[in-house]
Structure formats: C-alpha cells, structure tokens
Amino acid sequence: MVSSISYSVGLALLLICDAQLQLLPRTAVAAAFSTNNVLSSTTITTARDNVVSLLPHRSAAAAAAATMTTAVLASTKSPTASTANDDAAALLTEIRNEILERGGEDELRTWEECVRILSDNLFQQNANNEGGEEGGENNITTEAEMYLSDAYRWKAWAVASTTMRKYQRPTMPSPDDLRASLDFLADEPLQLTPDQILANVRKYPQIYLREPEKSYKKVLGSAPRRYRSDDVLKQFIEHDPNVLQVTFNCDGEGCQSECGSCWVSYENRLPKL
C-alpha cells in the first residue's frame, strides 16, 4: 500500500509536517524531490531521525502524517537504483532500435563493438581494480554505453521530444577511432592513468571520446605562447579536464562569440601552477 503512494502525496505529507512541526528545512524538501525524484540516503535518514525525535511532542494527526511520510520516504529508497537502471535500459533500447532502423544490422554491430571496446578497456578495468562492481558486467556495459551515447549525441536524441529530435544530429562512432582516442589519452604526451581517463570521460564524454588528439592539437595551437608546452597543458588537464575544449583564441583576431572555448576568457580561471 505504501509503495503505491505517489511522490506528490509524499511531498504533501512532508510539507504538512514541515509547516506544523518544522520537521525539515524547506531546502531539504526541495532537494529530496529533485527533477529526477531521487532521494538520497542522507535525506531519508534525516527525515526518519527527526520524526522519531519529535514524536513525543506532536499531536496525533501530525504524528500520523509524519509516520506516513517516513514510510513514503523509506519505500522510495530501494526502488531508486532499479528505477534508474530501468530508465537507462529503456533509453538504450530506443537508441539501438533507431541505429538499426537507420543503418541496419551492420551499424548496430559497429555500435555494439564500440560499447565492448569502451567497456573492456576502461570501465571493466576500473571495476577490476576496485575489486568488482555491484551489478556485475551488465551494469558496467550499461554505463559504458550511456557515456558512448552521450559522446555521440544519441542520448540527446533519445531524451528530446518527438518534435525536437529532427534537430538532433547523432553520429556513429568508429571502433578504430575509439581505440585511437583511448590510446592517445594513455600514451605520450598526456600519459593519463586509467583512473584519470575514466574520470574525464565521465565528466566530458564528448571531449575525451571523440578525437581528443585533434582537440589537443587545437588547444596547443591556440594557447598563448607561454602555455604552448606539453608539460604545461598536461598539468592544466590534471587540474581542469575541460581545458581540452579551449580551442579558440580571439586575442588579436577580435571576439568571435566563442567565449566558452576561448583562451582570453579561460586564462582568468587557469589553475596556479
């Protein structure tokens, strides 16, 4: 019965307790019911502890509301991970179906090969180093495919509305290009560790999975002269992986409305070496 109570009902109950007994700060309420309706364990624990501590001081009605709220919060904790996995599986299924429809079985096989490359050479290796990952191989493969989808704009296509999908331009990865990208990140001049590569891919999949060598050369060529060094740029990347998309420099050429990827604006927030 409790599991059938919607988030909106749970939120209403939580607000009742908050208004009558100051059970939780309203910021905590807002955080608990975020855009993804994902409740953190900390929020649940805080709510439960506050309910218990205030039970002796509340009216029967408020106590009942608080008890029901706690039940709602607790019931949403366990399905959170499975719901996220179900959502990811549905999204990836839609992407695979679209790839099959557009390019046939050959392109779908190419996609699956790229997923295996990313999973085996990056995500699986990290899981092995950490002694395994809960959920096993399926979770590792799903995570790898999600980041590949993000890098090549398939995720953006999948989450867009039917009307907006026609403006999305997802592209197909190449197994050879993907291998070359991972090799470049691990070899000179960057020589990033597997953990660094994985962390950067998770933060900026498009930058680090799609021709990072080409981006690196653009960064090196557009950087102010005092930064045109492999050693200096490697230090920048270690402090801020996003520097690999700073490929423009309007100094001397005039502003071209590329401030987000321009050295002139980026130099103001460079890490101190």
Short mmCIF file of C-alpha atoms in Angstrom, two decimals:
data_model
loop_
_atom_site.label_atom_id
_atom_site.label_comp_id
_atom_site.label_asym_id
_atom_site.label_seq_id
_atom_site.Cartn_x
_atom_site.Cartn_y
_atom_site.Cartn_z
CA MET A 1 0.00 0.00 0.00
CA VAL A 2 2.76 2.38 0.92
CA SER A 3 4.63 1.69 -2.31
CA SER A 4 1.62 2.89 -4.30
CA ILE A 5 1.74 6.34 -2.71
CA SER A 6 2.98 8.86 -5.26
CA TYR A 7 5.80 11.31 -4.81
CA SER A 8 3.31 14.15 -4.86
CA VAL A 9 1.42 12.65 -1.92
CA GLY A 10 4.68 12.10 -0.07
CA LEU A 11 5.71 15.66 -0.73
CA ALA A 12 2.37 16.96 0.52
CA LEU A 13 2.71 14.99 3.73
CA LEU A 14 6.25 16.15 4.20
CA LEU A 15 5.17 19.74 3.75
CA ILE A 16 2.41 19.28 6.34
CA CYS A 17 4.94 18.08 8.88
CA ASP A 18 7.32 20.85 7.93
CA ALA A 19 4.65 23.53 8.31
CA GLN A 20 3.25 22.26 11.59
CA LEU A 21 6.32 20.98 13.36
CA GLN A 22 9.31 22.25 11.34
CA LEU A 23 10.28 18.68 10.65
CA LEU A 24 12.65 19.52 7.82
CA PRO A 25 14.02 22.71 6.30
CA ARG A 26 12.24 23.54 3.08
CA THR A 27 15.58 23.32 1.27
CA ALA A 28 15.73 19.67 2.29
CA VAL A 29 12.23 19.13 0.94
CA ALA A 30 13.21 20.70 -2.37
CA ALA A 31 16.38 18.64 -2.53
CA ALA A 32 14.54 15.43 -1.73
CA PHE A 33 12.08 15.88 -4.58
CA SER A 34 14.50 16.93 -7.28
CA THR A 35 13.87 16.77 -11.02
CA ASN A 36 14.73 13.08 -11.06
CA ASN A 37 12.77 12.26 -7.90
CA VAL A 38 15.86 10.65 -6.43
CA LEU A 39 16.04 10.61 -2.66
CA SER A 40 19.45 10.45 -1.04
CA SER A 41 20.03 8.14 1.91
CA THR A 42 21.09 11.18 3.95
CA THR A 43 17.75 12.89 3.36
CA ILE A 44 15.84 9.75 4.29
CA THR A 45 17.89 9.24 7.44
CA THR A 46 17.47 12.88 8.45
CA ALA A 47 13.70 12.68 7.98
CA ARG A 48 13.42 9.46 9.96
CA ASP A 49 15.59 10.75 12.81
CA ASN A 50 13.59 13.96 13.04
CA VAL A 51 10.32 12.07 13.07
CA VAL A 52 11.48 9.85 15.93
CA SER A 53 12.88 12.73 17.96
CA LEU A 54 9.72 14.81 17.68
CA LEU A 55 7.10 12.11 18.14
CA PRO A 56 6.55 12.79 21.88
CA HIS A 57 5.77 16.45 21.19
CA ARG A 58 3.27 16.29 18.37
CA SER A 59 -0.43 15.86 18.01
CA ALA A 60 -1.89 12.55 16.94
CA ALA A 61 -2.69 13.94 13.50
CA ALA A 62 0.78 15.29 12.96
CA ALA A 63 2.28 12.05 14.24
CA ALA A 64 0.20 10.09 11.76
CA ALA A 65 1.28 12.37 8.93
CA ALA A 66 4.91 12.08 9.95
CA THR A 67 4.72 8.30 10.18
CA MET A 68 3.18 8.09 6.73
CA THR A 69 5.81 10.49 5.34
CA THR A 70 8.61 8.39 6.79
CA ALA A 71 7.06 5.29 5.21
CA VAL A 72 6.88 7.04 1.84
CA LEU A 73 10.49 8.15 2.09
CA ALA A 74 11.67 4.69 3.12
CA SER A 75 9.68 2.99 0.38
CA THR A 76 11.29 5.18 -2.28
CA LYS A 77 14.83 4.36 -1.21
CA SER A 78 15.12 0.81 -2.52
CA PRO A 79 13.44 1.28 -5.94
CA THR A 80 15.65 4.27 -6.79
CA ALA A 81 18.55 2.27 -8.24
CA SER A 82 16.31 -0.18 -10.08
CA THR A 83 14.23 2.67 -11.50
CA ALA A 84 17.36 4.38 -12.78
CA ASN A 85 18.55 1.11 -14.33
CA ASP A 86 15.16 0.58 -15.96
CA ASP A 87 15.23 4.10 -17.38
CA ALA A 88 18.74 3.58 -18.76
CA ALA A 89 17.76 0.26 -20.29
CA ALA A 90 14.71 1.79 -21.96
CA LEU A 91 16.75 4.70 -23.32
CA LEU A 92 19.49 2.43 -24.68
CA THR A 93 16.93 0.10 -26.26
CA GLU A 94 15.40 3.06 -28.08
CA ILE A 95 18.83 4.17 -29.26
CA ARG A 96 19.71 0.70 -30.52
CA ASN A 97 16.40 0.41 -32.36
CA GLU A 98 16.98 3.78 -34.04
CA ILE A 99 20.52 2.79 -35.08
CA LEU A 100 19.14 -0.45 -36.51
CA GLU A 101 16.43 1.41 -38.41
CA ARG A 102 18.84 3.98 -39.82
CA GLY A 103 21.80 1.80 -40.69
CA GLY A 104 20.74 -1.80 -40.47
CA GLU A 105 22.44 -4.65 -38.67
CA ASP A 106 25.94 -3.62 -39.76
CA GLU A 107 25.75 -0.31 -37.96
CA LEU A 108 24.21 -1.94 -34.90
CA ARG A 109 27.12 -4.39 -34.79
CA THR A 110 29.53 -1.47 -35.09
CA TRP A 111 27.79 0.23 -32.18
CA GLU A 112 27.96 -2.92 -30.07
CA GLU A 113 31.66 -3.32 -30.86
CA CYS A 114 32.31 0.25 -29.70
CA VAL A 115 30.42 -0.46 -26.47
CA ARG A 116 32.62 -3.53 -25.89
CA ILE A 117 35.79 -1.55 -26.56
CA LEU A 118 34.85 1.13 -24.07
CA SER A 119 33.58 -1.36 -21.51
CA ASP A 120 36.54 -3.76 -21.70
CA ASN A 121 39.31 -1.18 -21.94
CA LEU A 122 38.07 1.38 -19.46
CA PHE A 123 35.06 0.58 -17.29
CA GLN A 124 35.80 -3.14 -16.75
CA GLN A 125 39.43 -2.39 -15.97
CA ASN A 126 38.40 0.14 -13.36
CA ALA A 127 35.92 -2.30 -11.82
CA ASN A 128 38.63 -4.96 -11.60
CA ASN A 129 40.98 -2.53 -9.87
CA GLU A 130 38.27 -1.75 -7.32
CA GLY A 131 37.54 -5.40 -6.67
CA GLY A 132 34.38 -5.64 -8.74
CA GLU A 133 31.24 -3.57 -9.04
CA GLU A 134 27.78 -4.29 -7.72
CA GLY A 135 25.53 -5.42 -10.53
CA GLY A 136 28.36 -7.08 -12.42
CA GLU A 137 29.06 -6.99 -16.11
CA ASN A 138 25.61 -5.75 -17.15
CA ASN A 139 25.97 -2.55 -15.13
CA ILE A 140 29.46 -1.96 -16.50
CA THR A 141 28.28 -2.42 -20.08
CA THR A 142 25.27 -0.18 -19.50
CA GLU A 143 27.43 2.58 -18.04
CA ALA A 144 29.87 2.36 -20.94
CA GLU A 145 27.02 2.52 -23.47
CA MET A 146 25.45 5.51 -21.72
CA TYR A 147 28.68 7.52 -21.97
CA LEU A 148 29.17 6.45 -25.58
CA SER A 149 25.60 7.60 -26.28
CA ASP A 150 26.35 10.92 -24.64
CA ALA A 151 29.58 11.41 -26.58
CA TYR A 152 27.99 10.80 -29.96
CA ARG A 153 24.76 12.72 -29.26
CA TRP A 154 22.48 9.68 -29.20
CA LYS A 155 21.47 10.40 -25.63
CA ALA A 156 20.49 13.95 -26.61
CA TRP A 157 18.38 12.49 -29.43
CA ALA A 158 16.71 9.94 -27.16
CA VAL A 159 15.70 12.40 -24.43
CA ALA A 160 14.46 15.03 -26.88
CA SER A 161 10.78 15.37 -27.70
CA THR A 162 9.47 13.96 -30.95
CA THR A 163 9.40 17.46 -32.42
CA MET A 164 12.93 18.31 -31.34
CA ARG A 165 14.52 15.04 -32.43
CA LYS A 166 14.68 16.22 -36.02
CA TYR A 167 17.16 18.89 -34.91
CA GLN A 168 19.48 16.38 -33.24
CA ARG A 169 22.44 15.10 -35.23
CA PRO A 170 23.71 11.91 -33.59
CA THR A 171 26.65 10.24 -35.32
CA MET A 172 28.09 6.75 -35.35
CA PRO A 173 31.37 6.00 -33.60
CA SER A 174 34.15 4.12 -35.31
CA PRO A 175 35.84 1.26 -33.45
CA ASP A 176 39.24 2.27 -34.81
CA ASP A 177 38.73 5.93 -33.85
CA LEU A 178 37.56 4.96 -30.37
CA ARG A 179 40.61 2.77 -29.81
CA ALA A 180 42.84 5.56 -31.11
CA SER A 181 41.22 8.03 -28.70
CA LEU A 182 41.82 5.80 -25.68
CA ASP A 183 45.39 5.08 -26.81
CA PHE A 184 46.15 8.77 -27.25
CA LEU A 185 44.97 9.60 -23.74
CA ALA A 186 47.14 6.85 -22.25
CA ASP A 187 50.26 7.50 -24.33
CA GLU A 188 52.57 10.50 -24.58
CA PRO A 189 52.29 13.41 -24.28
CA LEU A 190 49.41 13.13 -21.78
CA GLN A 191 50.06 9.67 -20.28
CA LEU A 192 46.87 9.79 -18.23
CA THR A 193 46.26 6.92 -15.83
CA PRO A 194 43.22 4.66 -16.36
CA ASP A 195 41.54 6.31 -13.37
CA GLN A 196 42.15 9.78 -14.84
CA ILE A 197 40.84 8.74 -18.25
CA LEU A 198 37.71 7.25 -16.71
CA ALA A 199 37.08 10.31 -14.54
CA ASN A 200 37.49 12.63 -17.54
CA VAL A 201 35.24 10.50 -19.74
CA ARG A 202 32.56 10.58 -17.07
CA LYS A 203 32.76 14.37 -16.84
CA TYR A 204 33.27 15.22 -20.52
CA PRO A 205 32.49 12.20 -22.73
CA GLN A 206 32.30 14.21 -25.94
CA ILE A 207 35.71 15.78 -25.37
CA TYR A 208 37.56 12.64 -24.35
CA LEU A 209 35.94 10.02 -26.58
CA ARG A 210 35.70 11.95 -29.84
CA GLU A 211 39.11 12.67 -31.38
CA PRO A 212 40.86 14.03 -28.27
CA GLU A 213 44.14 14.14 -30.20
CA LYS A 214 42.66 16.60 -32.69
CA SER A 215 41.30 18.70 -29.84
CA TYR A 216 44.65 18.61 -28.08
CA LYS A 217 46.44 19.91 -31.16
CA LYS A 218 43.90 22.74 -31.46
CA VAL A 219 44.38 23.61 -27.79
CA LEU A 220 48.15 23.61 -28.20
CA GLY A 221 47.98 25.71 -31.36
CA SER A 222 45.57 28.29 -29.97
CA ALA A 223 47.11 28.61 -26.50
CA PRO A 224 49.10 31.75 -25.58
CA ARG A 225 52.76 31.18 -26.36
CA ARG A 226 53.74 30.77 -22.70
CA TYR A 227 51.38 27.78 -22.43
CA ARG A 228 52.41 26.00 -25.63
CA SER A 229 54.10 23.14 -23.87
CA ASP A 230 53.04 19.53 -23.48
CA ASP A 231 54.10 19.58 -19.84
CA VAL A 232 52.13 22.74 -19.06
CA LEU A 233 48.98 21.55 -20.81
CA LYS A 234 49.23 18.18 -19.09
CA GLN A 235 49.19 19.98 -15.75
CA PHE A 236 46.21 22.05 -16.87
CA ILE A 237 44.31 18.89 -17.84
CA GLU A 238 45.06 17.29 -14.47
CA HIS A 239 43.56 20.33 -12.72
CA ASP A 240 40.73 21.01 -15.18
CA PRO A 241 39.91 18.35 -17.81
CA ASN A 242 37.63 20.84 -19.55
CA VAL A 243 40.68 22.71 -20.87
CA LEU A 244 40.76 20.24 -23.76
CA GLN A 245 37.88 22.13 -25.37
CA VAL A 246 39.59 25.56 -25.18
CA THR A 247 40.47 25.62 -28.87
CA PHE A 248 39.95 29.27 -29.76
CA ASN A 249 41.87 32.46 -29.09
CA CYS A 250 40.36 35.80 -30.07
CA ASP A 251 43.43 37.75 -28.94
CA GLY A 252 44.50 39.73 -31.97
CA GLU A 253 41.58 38.49 -34.06
CA GLY A 254 38.66 40.09 -32.28
CA CYS A 255 35.81 38.40 -30.48
CA GLN A 256 34.04 35.65 -32.40
CA SER A 257 31.46 34.83 -29.70
CA GLU A 258 33.40 31.73 -28.67
CA CYS A 259 33.93 32.81 -25.07
CA GLY A 260 33.24 29.38 -23.62
CA SER A 261 36.15 27.88 -25.55
CA CYS A 262 38.41 30.94 -25.82
CA TRP A 263 41.80 31.34 -24.13
CA VAL A 264 41.19 35.01 -23.40
CA SER A 265 38.33 34.21 -21.01
CA TYR A 266 39.76 30.89 -19.88
CA GLU A 267 43.08 32.40 -18.81
CA ASN A 268 41.29 34.21 -16.00
CA ARG A 269 40.46 30.90 -14.34
CA LEU A 270 43.60 28.94 -15.07
CA PRO A 271 44.94 26.93 -12.13
CA LYS A 272 48.02 28.29 -10.44
CA LEU A 273 50.96 26.07 -11.28
#
